[in-house]
Structure formats: structure tokens, C-alpha cells
Amino acid sequence: MSLYTTIVSVTAGICIGFGILYLFIGLRRRNDRVLNLLFAAFALAYAGTLLLGVVWRNTATIDDYIAINRWDVLFVVPAYIALTWYVALYTGVKRRIVPWLVTLVLTTFGVVYYFRPNSVLGAVTAQQVTLPWGETITQYLAGDTIWTTLFLLSQLIVLGFIVVAWMLQFRRGDRRAALFLGLGVVWFVIMLTLELLGETGIIAYVPFGEIGFFGIAVAVTLQMADSILRTEESLDNYRTNLEMLVADRTSELEASQEKLLLEASVRAVTDERTRLARDLHDDVTQTIYSAALITEALPRIWERNPDEARRNLVKLRQLLRGALAEMRTMLFELRPASLESADLDILITQLADAFTGRTRIPVQLKLSGENKLPPDVKIACYRIAQETFNNIEKHARAEHVTLILNRQPDELMLTIQDDGVGFGEDAVSAENLGLTIMQERATGIGAELQIESEPASGTQVSLLWSAESEAEAIA
């Protein structure tokens, strides 16, 4: 294989490699997709014309040259068109008159040349050209026709457009991109210009066009690498800014969370104070006020009717015990740890005394047995008893209440019974009686809650808990 054929074949292989590479990049990347596809089309078409050039330069007859050139035009025309549009888009030329004109003229030339090559080429002559390293190749020269002149003029227009577009890009301030384009395109233009001048006979002919692609291929590759590096830098900067933004937002969220927690804490304290003030006013204050009235009237009643005075002393004792129990209950509510550590008998007794102090309804307590209950069981029993007393106060219209609490080592039974109006199954209202809350508390500790009531026959609430049932519920 001759040196010329080796050089051109290697160049064609490089063209094919770049063409496939940029075709793949253009299909996969959205950024600069059209630019990459145009360059891929130029590289592949240029490779095709290089390989056909090797073939027709080694042909023996003019007829073979014309036959091969009919196929060569299918690569030459797309190569020039793709290169023209690539430069137009790369340099940002807004007026696309030249690219469209080149596309129209070269497409017309290609169609005429493919179907009527003889009328385009005219009288073709062949001559032997000796290359600088001593190798001889055949150079075919077309005759002077309007079509060959038009094709030569189109090539010169393409070259002139590339130079002008590059200069406009440089003057516009996009000098970085213009520098990469200038490194390759100027080399390519010089090589192609030298070949065109050689074909016209102005200078000695040397096939410089075959090696012109190296410059533009290197330039485009450098531009692509620079674009990738700048993209990576932008991504790094974006990532850094994003991390800083996230850190700032995290700090703001933490500060907002602390502020919200503080506001919630203050609001909770305020709400609790409001509730305590309301309870003090509604329960304790009214109870003490009633006790004060009895205390003021007691001396006069004692003088008139000692028996009635003794009955008022019992009421006074109940009122004071109720007020004291209400205050202790509030203190337990304010200090949950004290509620968990207190004995259940004491808690139940305070609930009963507070209930009697508010309603004047006596509560008969029957407390028996002793055991150490888990805190959750103790709290649940306390809350169920508390809710039951509240329901009796609001709905039962009872005159007497009995509370039985029996504690054994591994079980507990709590029964609260009143002689109030009771209710039927159709009249049960979870919203009014708090049955749902009571049932949830019982289920939470694995206990069984039963509520039995008949109209005009009172109500009985029974809670049965055992350690075994709680273990089964947890399992």
C-alpha cells in the first residue's frame, strides 16, 4: 500500500471514529444535540469522500473516474452542507442566508451531477502528479463548465463564510469558543484552499484537503472537552451553592422549630393556667364559697336548731374535704410523676372526695387488697374512674354512688355504681358519656370494661384487669 493511500485511509478511519462518537453523543445528550449531529454528518460524509478519492485516483480510465464520482457527490455535497450549518450554529450567526443558499446550490449541483455527470464535468483530462515524497498519483481535471464553476464558487463561498462567521464570533466577545474554532477551521480552510488553488493550476497540486480534517476534528474535540469541563465546574458550583442553601435552610428550620417549640410550650403553659383558673373558679372557688356561707350561718342555726347545725357541720366537712381533694387532684395533674408514684387508693379517694365536694353526692368507698400496679395500669384505672365520676355528675342525677376497688397480687377489679336515671342501649352516646375514651384506655392495658345500665335503674361500670390478660394483649 502506497504512502498516500495509507495517509488517506488513516484519515478516513479517524473521520469515521469521530463521526460515530459525535453521532452517539448527539443522540444521547440534549445539550448541543444539533451541533453534535451536524458534526457527525460532516465527519462521516468526509470519510466517504476520502475513501472514494483513493479509489478514483487509482482508476485507469476516465469512464471509471466518472462512474466513481457519481457516488462521490453523495458524500461531498452533504459534507459541505453539514460543515456550513455547523459553523453557522456554533458561531451564532443569526442571518442564515448563506447556509440556505449553499444548501440549495450544492443540492442542485449534486442532483444534476448524479444523473448527468458528463454534462457537468465536460471534457475530463488525466495527468500524473508526483507528490513531494516521490509517489505518483493520477489527477483528473474537469472541463470548464457552468456546473464546475458553480461548484468551485460554492466551495469558495463556504470557506469565506467560515472565516467571516469566525471573525464575527471573535468580535462579539465569545472569544473562548472562537479560539477553539479558529484552531481547526483555519487549518482546514488553508488546506482546502491550497488544494483548490492546485486544482486551478495556480500552484503545484498537492492533495492537502485529505489532511485538513485533522485540524477541525481536534478543534471540535477540544471544544467539547472544554464544554464538559465547564459543565462540571458549573455542577460543582451548583452543588456547593445547593449544600450551602440546604445548610442555611436547615439552620432556619431548626431555629423555626425551636421557636415553635418555645411558642408551643408557652401556649401549653398558658392553656394549662387557663384551665386551672377555670377549674378553680368552677369547682374549688364555688365549694369554698358554699363552705363560707355555711360557716357564717352556722352560729345562728346552732342557736335555733342544734340538729340542723350538726347536719350543716357534716356538709361543711364534705365541702372542705372536696375542696382539698380538688386542689390535690390539680397538683397531681400538674406533676404527672407524682400521679404515677401515688398509691391508687389515695388517688381514688381524692376523686371521690372531690366529686362529693362538687355535687354533694356521697360516695361509699370499699377499698380492699393491695398490690403494686404498673404505672400504665394505675393511670388507666384513675382516668376511667375520673371519667365515670364526670359522667355521673353531668348525666346521672344520682343521689348515691358506690365505688369498690379490689386489688389482688396479679389482678384488679374496679366497680362504680350509681342510683341515677340510667339509660337504654338506644340512648348510649359515646360523645356524651366518653365511652370510647374509656374503652380505649381499658384496651390499652388489656383489661375488660363492662357498662351495665337500665332506665331508672342506675348505671354500673366495671373494669377487670389481670397481668395475664395484659401480657396477651401485648403479645
Tab-separated table of C-alpha atoms in Angstrom:
chain	number	residue	atom	x	y	z
A	1	MET	CA	0.000	0.000	0.000
A	2	SER	CA	1.336	3.423	-1.019
A	3	LEU	CA	2.040	6.130	1.483
A	4	TYR	CA	-0.705	8.331	0.008
A	5	THR	CA	-3.281	5.547	0.339
A	6	THR	CA	-2.136	4.879	3.912
A	7	ILE	CA	-2.401	8.538	4.926
A	8	VAL	CA	-5.849	8.989	3.382
A	9	SER	CA	-7.138	5.673	4.786
A	10	VAL	CA	-5.963	6.553	8.287
A	11	THR	CA	-7.576	9.985	7.932
A	12	ALA	CA	-10.810	8.360	6.761
A	13	GLY	CA	-10.712	5.989	9.742
A	14	ILE	CA	-10.270	8.923	12.096
A	15	CYS	CA	-13.205	10.659	10.391
A	16	ILE	CA	-15.394	7.580	10.845
A	17	GLY	CA	-14.355	7.309	14.504
A	18	PHE	CA	-15.198	10.940	15.197
A	19	GLY	CA	-18.428	10.625	13.238
A	20	ILE	CA	-19.631	7.638	15.247
A	21	LEU	CA	-18.522	9.268	18.512
A	22	TYR	CA	-20.370	12.526	17.906
A	23	LEU	CA	-23.390	10.702	16.497
A	24	PHE	CA	-23.624	8.774	19.768
A	25	ILE	CA	-23.115	11.963	21.807
A	26	GLY	CA	-25.744	13.812	19.772
A	27	LEU	CA	-28.299	11.059	20.249
A	28	ARG	CA	-27.661	10.747	23.998
A	29	ARG	CA	-27.141	14.359	25.087
A	30	ARG	CA	-29.729	17.106	24.869
A	31	ASN	CA	-27.195	19.903	25.146
A	32	ASP	CA	-25.809	20.919	21.725
A	33	ARG	CA	-27.588	17.950	20.119
A	34	VAL	CA	-27.924	19.589	16.695
A	35	LEU	CA	-24.277	20.682	16.708
A	36	ASN	CA	-23.076	17.185	17.526
A	37	LEU	CA	-25.271	15.567	14.885
A	38	LEU	CA	-24.138	18.081	12.240
A	39	PHE	CA	-20.507	17.400	13.028
A	40	ALA	CA	-21.159	13.651	12.938
A	41	ALA	CA	-22.759	14.031	9.486
A	42	PHE	CA	-19.794	16.102	8.265
A	43	ALA	CA	-17.235	13.614	9.598
A	44	LEU	CA	-18.937	10.543	8.111
A	45	ALA	CA	-19.559	12.233	4.763
A	46	TYR	CA	-15.971	13.478	4.686
A	47	ALA	CA	-14.736	9.952	5.388
A	48	GLY	CA	-16.821	8.666	2.478
A	49	THR	CA	-15.371	11.152	0.026
A	50	LEU	CA	-11.819	10.388	1.233
A	51	LEU	CA	-12.222	6.665	0.621
A	52	LEU	CA	-13.775	7.214	-2.816
A	53	GLY	CA	-10.959	9.667	-3.565
A	54	VAL	CA	-8.411	6.887	-3.013
A	55	VAL	CA	-10.355	4.694	-5.416
A	56	TRP	CA	-10.776	7.161	-8.267
A	57	ARG	CA	-7.196	8.402	-8.016
A	58	ASN	CA	-6.121	4.838	-8.725
A	59	THR	CA	-8.535	4.250	-11.623
A	60	ALA	CA	-7.111	3.503	-15.059
A	61	THR	CA	-9.752	5.187	-17.248
A	62	ILE	CA	-11.793	8.359	-17.307
A	63	ASP	CA	-15.025	6.372	-17.536
A	64	ASP	CA	-14.193	4.637	-14.259
A	65	TYR	CA	-13.414	8.010	-12.714
A	66	ILE	CA	-16.812	9.428	-13.801
A	67	ALA	CA	-18.648	6.339	-12.535
A	68	ILE	CA	-16.990	6.571	-9.126
A	69	ASN	CA	-17.502	10.323	-8.945
A	70	ARG	CA	-21.276	9.859	-9.318
A	71	TRP	CA	-21.161	8.209	-5.876
A	72	ASP	CA	-18.607	10.664	-4.525
A	73	VAL	CA	-21.028	13.563	-4.971
A	74	LEU	CA	-23.391	11.842	-2.475
A	75	PHE	CA	-20.709	12.432	0.184
A	76	VAL	CA	-19.140	15.716	-0.946
A	77	VAL	CA	-22.372	17.718	-1.037
A	78	PRO	CA	-23.626	16.613	2.449
A	79	ALA	CA	-20.133	17.237	3.875
A	80	TYR	CA	-20.084	20.878	2.731
A	81	ILE	CA	-23.704	21.483	3.760
A	82	ALA	CA	-23.207	19.952	7.230
A	83	LEU	CA	-19.973	21.940	7.749
A	84	THR	CA	-21.682	25.206	6.725
A	85	TRP	CA	-24.604	24.707	9.116
A	86	TYR	CA	-22.308	23.542	11.905
A	87	VAL	CA	-20.283	26.766	11.680
A	88	ALA	CA	-23.464	28.873	11.460
A	89	LEU	CA	-24.899	27.368	14.644
A	90	TYR	CA	-21.578	27.242	16.502
A	91	THR	CA	-20.772	30.895	15.838
A	92	GLY	CA	-24.345	32.059	16.439
A	93	VAL	CA	-24.854	33.645	13.004
A	94	LYS	CA	-28.437	34.924	13.003
A	95	ARG	CA	-28.793	35.549	9.299
A	96	ARG	CA	-28.862	32.153	7.635
A	97	ILE	CA	-28.944	33.334	4.019
A	98	VAL	CA	-25.537	31.865	3.158
A	99	PRO	CA	-26.213	28.400	4.646
A	100	TRP	CA	-29.548	28.186	2.854
A	101	LEU	CA	-28.007	29.415	-0.399
A	102	VAL	CA	-25.159	26.898	-0.146
A	103	THR	CA	-27.637	24.122	0.638
A	104	LEU	CA	-29.777	24.999	-2.399
A	105	VAL	CA	-26.889	25.376	-4.829
A	106	LEU	CA	-24.963	22.277	-3.721
A	107	THR	CA	-28.111	20.140	-3.631
A	108	THR	CA	-28.948	21.212	-7.174
A	109	PHE	CA	-25.383	20.528	-8.280
A	110	GLY	CA	-25.417	17.098	-6.640
A	111	VAL	CA	-28.693	16.057	-8.305
A	112	VAL	CA	-27.532	17.183	-11.767
A	113	TYR	CA	-24.095	15.640	-11.278
A	114	TYR	CA	-25.516	12.270	-10.187
A	115	PHE	CA	-27.887	11.934	-13.123
A	116	ARG	CA	-25.831	13.727	-15.827
A	117	PRO	CA	-22.143	13.578	-14.843
A	118	ASN	CA	-20.825	14.086	-18.392
A	119	SER	CA	-22.683	17.376	-18.872
A	120	VAL	CA	-21.299	18.616	-15.563
A	121	LEU	CA	-17.672	17.532	-15.952
A	122	GLY	CA	-17.320	18.382	-19.623
A	123	ALA	CA	-14.091	17.199	-21.181
A	124	VAL	CA	-12.134	15.355	-18.462
A	125	THR	CA	-8.375	15.083	-18.768
A	126	ALA	CA	-5.987	12.979	-16.706
A	127	GLN	CA	-2.471	13.785	-15.671
A	128	GLN	CA	0.105	12.203	-13.442
A	129	VAL	CA	1.137	14.146	-10.359
A	130	THR	CA	4.282	13.402	-8.403
A	131	LEU	CA	3.909	14.024	-4.696
A	132	PRO	CA	6.745	15.510	-2.627
A	133	TRP	CA	7.862	12.071	-1.387
A	134	GLY	CA	8.114	10.726	-4.954
A	135	GLU	CA	4.848	8.839	-5.232
A	136	THR	CA	2.835	9.354	-8.414
A	137	ILE	CA	-0.979	9.607	-8.435
A	138	THR	CA	-3.499	10.313	-11.160
A	139	GLN	CA	-5.141	13.742	-11.143
A	140	TYR	CA	-8.338	14.139	-13.144
A	141	LEU	CA	-9.260	17.647	-14.264
A	142	ALA	CA	-12.801	18.509	-15.310
A	143	GLY	CA	-13.519	20.841	-18.144
A	144	ASP	CA	-14.671	24.384	-17.720
A	145	THR	CA	-18.452	24.217	-17.491
A	146	ILE	CA	-21.014	26.307	-15.736
A	147	TRP	CA	-21.503	23.489	-13.219
A	148	THR	CA	-17.848	23.076	-12.321
A	149	THR	CA	-17.575	26.855	-11.984
A	150	LEU	CA	-20.684	26.880	-9.787
A	151	PHE	CA	-19.297	24.112	-7.576
A	152	LEU	CA	-15.935	25.893	-7.238
A	153	LEU	CA	-17.761	29.133	-6.392
A	154	SER	CA	-19.840	27.312	-3.771
A	155	GLN	CA	-16.669	25.964	-2.153
A	156	LEU	CA	-15.165	29.434	-2.016
A	157	ILE	CA	-18.396	30.827	-0.532
A	158	VAL	CA	-18.318	28.137	2.154
A	159	LEU	CA	-14.712	28.937	3.001
A	160	GLY	CA	-15.410	32.676	3.054
A	161	PHE	CA	-18.481	32.175	5.228
A	162	ILE	CA	-16.467	30.131	7.747
A	163	VAL	CA	-13.841	32.865	8.030
A	164	VAL	CA	-16.407	35.685	8.358
A	165	ALA	CA	-18.501	33.781	10.913
A	166	TRP	CA	-15.406	33.063	12.968
A	167	MET	CA	-14.386	36.747	12.909
A	168	LEU	CA	-17.893	37.871	13.933
A	169	GLN	CA	-17.873	35.425	16.816
A	170	PHE	CA	-14.498	36.719	17.963
A	171	ARG	CA	-15.602	40.360	17.731
A	172	ARG	CA	-18.853	39.599	19.543
A	173	GLY	CA	-16.839	38.674	22.625
A	174	ASP	CA	-17.250	34.899	22.521
A	175	ARG	CA	-13.506	34.554	22.175
A	176	ARG	CA	-13.119	31.264	24.004
A	177	ALA	CA	-15.375	29.423	21.557
A	178	ALA	CA	-13.875	31.359	18.627
A	179	LEU	CA	-10.381	30.308	19.672
A	180	PHE	CA	-11.254	26.606	19.508
A	181	LEU	CA	-12.994	27.035	16.167
A	182	GLY	CA	-10.112	29.050	14.799
A	183	LEU	CA	-7.534	26.400	15.730
A	184	GLY	CA	-9.179	23.828	13.480
A	185	VAL	CA	-11.174	25.651	10.898
A	186	VAL	CA	-8.344	27.923	9.840
A	187	TRP	CA	-6.157	24.869	9.333
A	188	PHE	CA	-8.917	23.152	7.386
A	189	VAL	CA	-9.569	26.259	5.266
A	190	ILE	CA	-5.884	26.669	4.474
A	191	MET	CA	-5.514	23.051	3.447
A	192	LEU	CA	-8.649	23.104	1.315
A	193	THR	CA	-7.694	26.437	-0.237
A	194	LEU	CA	-4.283	25.094	-1.197
A	195	GLU	CA	-5.903	22.103	-2.864
A	196	LEU	CA	-8.362	24.303	-4.749
A	197	LEU	CA	-5.516	26.510	-5.909
A	198	GLY	CA	-3.663	23.397	-7.004
A	199	GLU	CA	-6.681	22.205	-8.992
A	200	THR	CA	-6.901	25.557	-10.780
A	201	GLY	CA	-3.203	25.405	-11.635
A	202	ILE	CA	-2.220	28.483	-9.695
A	203	ILE	CA	0.182	26.447	-7.571
A	204	ALA	CA	1.569	22.958	-7.800
A	205	TYR	CA	-1.117	20.422	-6.904
A	206	VAL	CA	-0.883	18.589	-3.592
A	207	PRO	CA	-3.975	16.844	-2.051
A	208	PHE	CA	-3.969	18.955	1.101
A	209	GLY	CA	-7.723	18.535	1.574
A	210	GLU	CA	-7.303	14.950	2.749
A	211	ILE	CA	-5.421	16.044	5.885
A	212	GLY	CA	-7.477	19.171	6.540
A	213	PHE	CA	-9.909	17.272	8.723
A	214	PHE	CA	-7.330	16.751	11.455
A	215	GLY	CA	-7.454	20.391	12.446
A	216	ILE	CA	-11.217	20.745	12.718
A	217	ALA	CA	-11.559	17.343	14.419
A	218	VAL	CA	-9.045	18.344	17.071
A	219	ALA	CA	-10.696	21.744	17.476
A	220	VAL	CA	-14.170	20.313	17.927
A	221	THR	CA	-12.854	17.733	20.383
A	222	LEU	CA	-11.104	20.427	22.420
A	223	GLN	CA	-14.269	22.499	22.379
A	224	MET	CA	-16.301	19.519	23.560
A	225	ALA	CA	-13.821	18.755	26.330
A	226	ASP	CA	-13.840	22.403	27.390
A	227	SER	CA	-17.649	22.395	27.404
A	228	ILE	CA	-17.695	19.260	29.563
A	229	LEU	CA	-15.165	20.754	31.976
A	230	ARG	CA	-17.157	23.967	32.249
A	231	THR	CA	-20.317	21.940	32.802
A	232	GLU	CA	-18.574	20.020	35.581
A	233	GLU	CA	-17.417	23.286	37.118
A	234	SER	CA	-20.947	24.648	36.916
A	235	LEU	CA	-22.283	21.476	38.528
A	236	ASP	CA	-19.654	21.701	41.278
A	237	ASN	CA	-20.563	25.327	41.910
A	238	TYR	CA	-24.251	24.455	41.854
A	239	ARG	CA	-23.652	21.560	44.237
A	240	THR	CA	-21.672	23.808	46.568
A	241	ASN	CA	-24.334	26.508	46.447
A	242	LEU	CA	-27.015	23.879	46.968
A	243	GLU	CA	-25.210	22.483	50.010
A	244	MET	CA	-24.838	25.997	51.408
A	245	LEU	CA	-28.503	26.680	50.694
A	246	VAL	CA	-29.519	23.424	52.362
A	247	ALA	CA	-27.347	24.265	55.365
A	248	ASP	CA	-28.905	27.725	55.593
A	249	ARG	CA	-32.409	26.349	55.234
A	250	THR	CA	-31.644	23.653	57.806
A	251	SER	CA	-30.441	26.293	60.259
A	252	GLU	CA	-33.547	28.358	59.576
A	253	LEU	CA	-35.769	25.316	60.055
A	254	GLU	CA	-34.013	24.415	63.293
A	255	ALA	CA	-34.404	27.986	64.517
A	256	SER	CA	-38.064	27.968	63.446
A	257	GLN	CA	-38.568	24.611	65.144
A	258	GLU	CA	-37.042	25.885	68.364
A	259	LYS	CA	-39.228	28.977	68.142
A	260	LEU	CA	-42.327	26.864	67.502
A	261	LEU	CA	-41.448	24.549	70.390
A	262	LEU	CA	-40.971	27.550	72.658
A	263	GLU	CA	-44.255	29.066	71.499
A	264	ALA	CA	-45.991	25.699	71.929
A	265	SER	CA	-44.525	25.373	75.405
A	266	VAL	CA	-45.640	28.884	76.330
A	267	ARG	CA	-49.069	28.227	74.821
A	268	ALA	CA	-49.336	24.940	76.705
A	269	VAL	CA	-48.437	26.679	79.966
A	270	THR	CA	-50.949	29.428	79.220
A	271	ASP	CA	-53.672	26.915	78.342
A	272	GLU	CA	-52.927	24.927	81.488
A	273	ARG	CA	-53.059	28.057	83.591
A	274	THR	CA	-56.368	28.980	81.964
A	275	ARG	CA	-57.740	25.514	82.641
A	276	LEU	CA	-56.591	25.614	86.255
A	277	ALA	CA	-58.098	29.050	86.705
A	278	ARG	CA	-61.365	27.821	85.232
A	279	ASP	CA	-61.343	24.698	87.426
A	280	LEU	CA	-60.518	26.756	90.473
A	281	HIS	CA	-63.363	29.093	89.699
A	282	ASP	CA	-65.867	26.411	88.757
A	283	ASP	CA	-65.091	23.857	91.437
A	284	VAL	CA	-62.802	24.909	94.264
A	285	THR	CA	-63.962	28.513	94.479
A	286	GLN	CA	-67.634	27.559	94.425
A	287	THR	CA	-67.037	24.857	97.031
A	288	ILE	CA	-65.158	27.225	99.350
A	289	TYR	CA	-67.807	29.884	98.784
A	290	SER	CA	-70.515	27.408	99.819
A	291	ALA	CA	-68.466	26.426	102.874
A	292	ALA	CA	-68.056	30.082	103.769
A	293	LEU	CA	-71.806	30.644	103.632
A	294	ILE	CA	-72.446	27.649	105.875
A	295	THR	CA	-69.741	28.835	108.278
A	296	GLU	CA	-71.308	32.299	108.554
A	297	ALA	CA	-74.808	30.942	109.123
A	298	LEU	CA	-73.782	28.085	111.440
A	299	PRO	CA	-73.761	30.067	114.778
A	300	ARG	CA	-77.342	31.340	114.249
A	301	ILE	CA	-78.566	27.905	113.135
A	302	TRP	CA	-76.891	26.311	116.167
A	303	GLU	CA	-78.813	28.603	118.498
A	304	ARG	CA	-82.163	27.800	116.885
A	305	ASN	CA	-81.740	24.117	115.895
A	306	PRO	CA	-78.665	22.169	117.080
A	307	ASP	CA	-79.628	19.113	114.987
A	308	GLU	CA	-79.762	21.168	111.800
A	309	ALA	CA	-76.440	22.734	112.761
A	310	ARG	CA	-74.867	19.277	113.130
A	311	ARG	CA	-76.137	18.360	109.652
A	312	ASN	CA	-74.587	21.575	108.299
A	313	LEU	CA	-71.339	20.674	110.020
A	314	VAL	CA	-71.340	17.390	108.080
A	315	LYS	CA	-71.975	19.324	104.840
A	316	LEU	CA	-69.195	21.750	105.756
A	317	ARG	CA	-66.834	18.872	106.378
A	318	GLN	CA	-67.747	17.365	102.990
A	319	LEU	CA	-67.246	20.686	101.231
A	320	LEU	CA	-63.846	21.276	102.764
A	321	ARG	CA	-62.743	17.729	102.041
A	322	GLY	CA	-63.959	18.146	98.460
A	323	ALA	CA	-62.072	21.417	98.025
A	324	LEU	CA	-58.940	19.890	99.478
A	325	ALA	CA	-59.300	16.861	97.190
A	326	GLU	CA	-59.783	19.124	94.159
A	327	MET	CA	-56.608	21.029	94.987
A	328	ARG	CA	-54.623	17.809	95.426
A	329	THR	CA	-56.003	16.464	92.144
A	330	MET	CA	-54.860	19.629	90.360
A	331	LEU	CA	-51.425	19.264	91.893
A	332	PHE	CA	-51.250	15.678	90.627
A	333	GLU	CA	-52.313	16.843	87.173
A	334	LEU	CA	-49.547	19.442	87.179
A	335	ARG	CA	-46.957	16.848	88.225
A	336	PRO	CA	-47.501	13.592	86.248
A	337	ALA	CA	-44.600	11.950	88.086
A	338	SER	CA	-46.481	12.386	91.367
A	339	LEU	CA	-49.548	10.838	89.760
A	340	GLU	CA	-47.533	7.754	88.783
A	341	SER	CA	-45.899	7.380	92.204
A	342	ALA	CA	-49.046	7.895	94.296
A	343	ASP	CA	-50.992	4.917	95.643
A	344	LEU	CA	-54.169	4.089	93.708
A	345	ASP	CA	-56.282	4.080	96.879
A	346	ILE	CA	-55.236	7.647	97.619
A	347	LEU	CA	-55.993	8.747	94.062
A	348	ILE	CA	-59.427	7.113	94.076
A	349	THR	CA	-60.234	8.612	97.475
A	350	GLN	CA	-59.334	12.099	96.282
A	351	LEU	CA	-61.511	11.671	93.169
A	352	ALA	CA	-64.430	10.607	95.387
A	353	ASP	CA	-63.943	13.475	97.851
A	354	ALA	CA	-63.662	15.998	95.024
A	355	PHE	CA	-66.805	14.578	93.399
A	356	THR	CA	-68.739	14.824	96.669
A	357	GLY	CA	-67.466	18.354	97.267
A	358	ARG	CA	-68.731	19.469	93.834
A	359	THR	CA	-72.046	17.591	93.721
A	360	ARG	CA	-72.989	16.967	97.389
A	361	ILE	CA	-73.491	13.336	96.328
A	362	PRO	CA	-71.973	10.954	98.901
A	363	VAL	CA	-69.631	8.234	97.679
A	364	GLN	CA	-69.328	4.977	99.589
A	365	LEU	CA	-65.777	3.644	99.197
A	366	LYS	CA	-64.924	-0.027	99.600
A	367	LEU	CA	-61.168	-0.399	99.150
A	368	SER	CA	-59.574	-3.773	99.732
A	369	GLY	CA	-56.398	-5.630	98.879
A	370	GLU	CA	-53.013	-4.285	97.929
A	371	ASN	CA	-50.608	-4.769	95.060
A	372	LYS	CA	-48.024	-2.877	93.074
A	373	LEU	CA	-49.540	-1.959	89.730
A	374	PRO	CA	-47.643	-0.997	86.573
A	375	PRO	CA	-47.777	2.782	86.033
A	376	ASP	CA	-49.858	2.488	82.833
A	377	VAL	CA	-52.453	0.293	84.585
A	378	LYS	CA	-52.677	2.693	87.533
A	379	ILE	CA	-53.106	5.717	85.250
A	380	ALA	CA	-55.739	3.946	83.126
A	381	CYS	CA	-57.776	2.984	86.242
A	382	TYR	CA	-57.505	6.515	87.582
A	383	ARG	CA	-58.645	8.060	84.273
A	384	ILE	CA	-61.542	5.618	83.878
A	385	ALA	CA	-62.742	6.378	87.411
A	386	GLN	CA	-62.331	10.104	86.755
A	387	GLU	CA	-64.356	9.892	83.533
A	388	THR	CA	-67.048	7.825	85.255
A	389	PHE	CA	-67.441	10.432	88.041
A	390	ASN	CA	-67.679	13.165	85.394
A	391	ASN	CA	-70.418	11.267	83.564
A	392	ILE	CA	-72.378	10.744	86.786
A	393	GLU	CA	-72.083	14.439	87.586
A	394	LYS	CA	-73.277	15.501	84.124
A	395	HIS	CA	-75.943	12.935	83.262
A	396	ALA	CA	-76.944	10.543	86.061
A	397	ARG	CA	-78.886	12.757	88.512
A	398	ALA	CA	-77.858	10.230	91.165
A	399	GLU	CA	-78.277	10.503	94.925
A	400	HIS	CA	-75.682	7.942	95.941
A	401	VAL	CA	-72.562	6.364	94.428
A	402	THR	CA	-70.699	3.232	95.478
A	403	LEU	CA	-67.083	2.571	94.458
A	404	ILE	CA	-65.494	-0.848	95.026
A	405	LEU	CA	-61.773	-1.359	94.409
A	406	ASN	CA	-60.352	-4.812	94.994
A	407	ARG	CA	-56.659	-5.359	94.367
A	408	GLN	CA	-55.025	-8.786	94.343
A	409	PRO	CA	-51.371	-9.614	93.545
A	410	ASP	CA	-51.976	-10.153	89.794
A	411	GLU	CA	-55.384	-8.622	89.179
A	412	LEU	CA	-57.599	-5.645	89.847
A	413	MET	CA	-61.350	-5.063	89.819
A	414	LEU	CA	-62.912	-1.608	89.884
A	415	THR	CA	-66.687	-1.107	90.110
A	416	ILE	CA	-68.521	2.224	90.232
A	417	GLN	CA	-72.302	2.091	90.659
A	418	ASP	CA	-74.845	4.926	90.905
A	419	ASP	CA	-78.594	5.053	91.540
A	420	GLY	CA	-79.250	7.587	88.825
A	421	VAL	CA	-81.615	7.678	85.847
A	422	GLY	CA	-79.578	5.169	83.834
A	423	PHE	CA	-80.011	4.736	80.089
A	424	GLY	CA	-81.011	2.166	77.491
A	425	GLU	CA	-78.868	0.775	74.688
A	426	ASP	CA	-80.516	3.121	72.174
A	427	ALA	CA	-79.610	6.125	74.283
A	428	VAL	CA	-75.886	5.314	74.514
A	429	SER	CA	-73.836	8.214	73.182
A	430	ALA	CA	-70.078	7.830	73.085
A	431	GLU	CA	-69.781	11.561	72.611
A	432	ASN	CA	-71.715	12.379	75.787
A	433	LEU	CA	-70.534	9.580	78.076
A	434	GLY	CA	-66.936	9.274	76.952
A	435	LEU	CA	-67.365	5.535	76.444
A	436	THR	CA	-64.985	5.446	73.528
A	437	ILE	CA	-62.154	7.002	75.535
A	438	MET	CA	-62.807	4.690	78.467
A	439	GLN	CA	-62.831	1.627	76.196
A	440	GLU	CA	-59.575	2.698	74.534
A	441	ARG	CA	-57.897	3.074	77.921
A	442	ALA	CA	-59.084	-0.369	79.008
A	443	THR	CA	-57.955	-1.967	75.739
A	444	GLY	CA	-54.565	-0.280	76.091
A	445	ILE	CA	-53.821	-2.246	79.285
A	446	GLY	CA	-55.514	-5.469	78.181
A	447	ALA	CA	-58.429	-5.005	80.596
A	448	GLU	CA	-62.140	-5.746	80.174
A	449	LEU	CA	-64.572	-2.859	80.539
A	450	GLN	CA	-68.293	-3.508	81.105
A	451	ILE	CA	-71.056	-0.910	81.345
A	452	GLU	CA	-74.473	-2.040	82.519
A	453	SER	CA	-77.437	0.304	82.738
A	454	GLU	CA	-81.230	0.311	82.588
A	455	PRO	CA	-83.544	3.318	82.525
A	456	ALA	CA	-84.427	4.412	86.075
A	457	SER	CA	-82.147	1.665	87.492
A	458	GLY	CA	-78.786	3.398	87.611
A	459	THR	CA	-75.506	2.500	85.938
A	460	GLN	CA	-72.630	0.208	86.812
A	461	VAL	CA	-69.140	0.496	85.304
A	462	SER	CA	-66.813	-2.482	85.884
A	463	LEU	CA	-63.143	-2.767	84.996
A	464	LEU	CA	-61.347	-6.107	85.280
A	465	TRP	CA	-57.576	-6.316	84.746
A	466	SER	CA	-55.099	-9.131	85.231
A	467	ALA	CA	-51.391	-9.440	84.493
A	468	GLU	CA	-52.118	-12.407	82.244
A	469	SER	CA	-54.606	-10.509	80.087
A	470	GLU	CA	-52.186	-7.603	79.732
A	471	ALA	CA	-49.412	-9.962	78.577
A	472	GLU	CA	-51.777	-11.490	75.996
A	473	ALA	CA	-52.758	-8.030	74.747
A	474	ILE	CA	-49.098	-7.031	74.333
A	475	ALA	CA	-48.296	-10.284	72.529
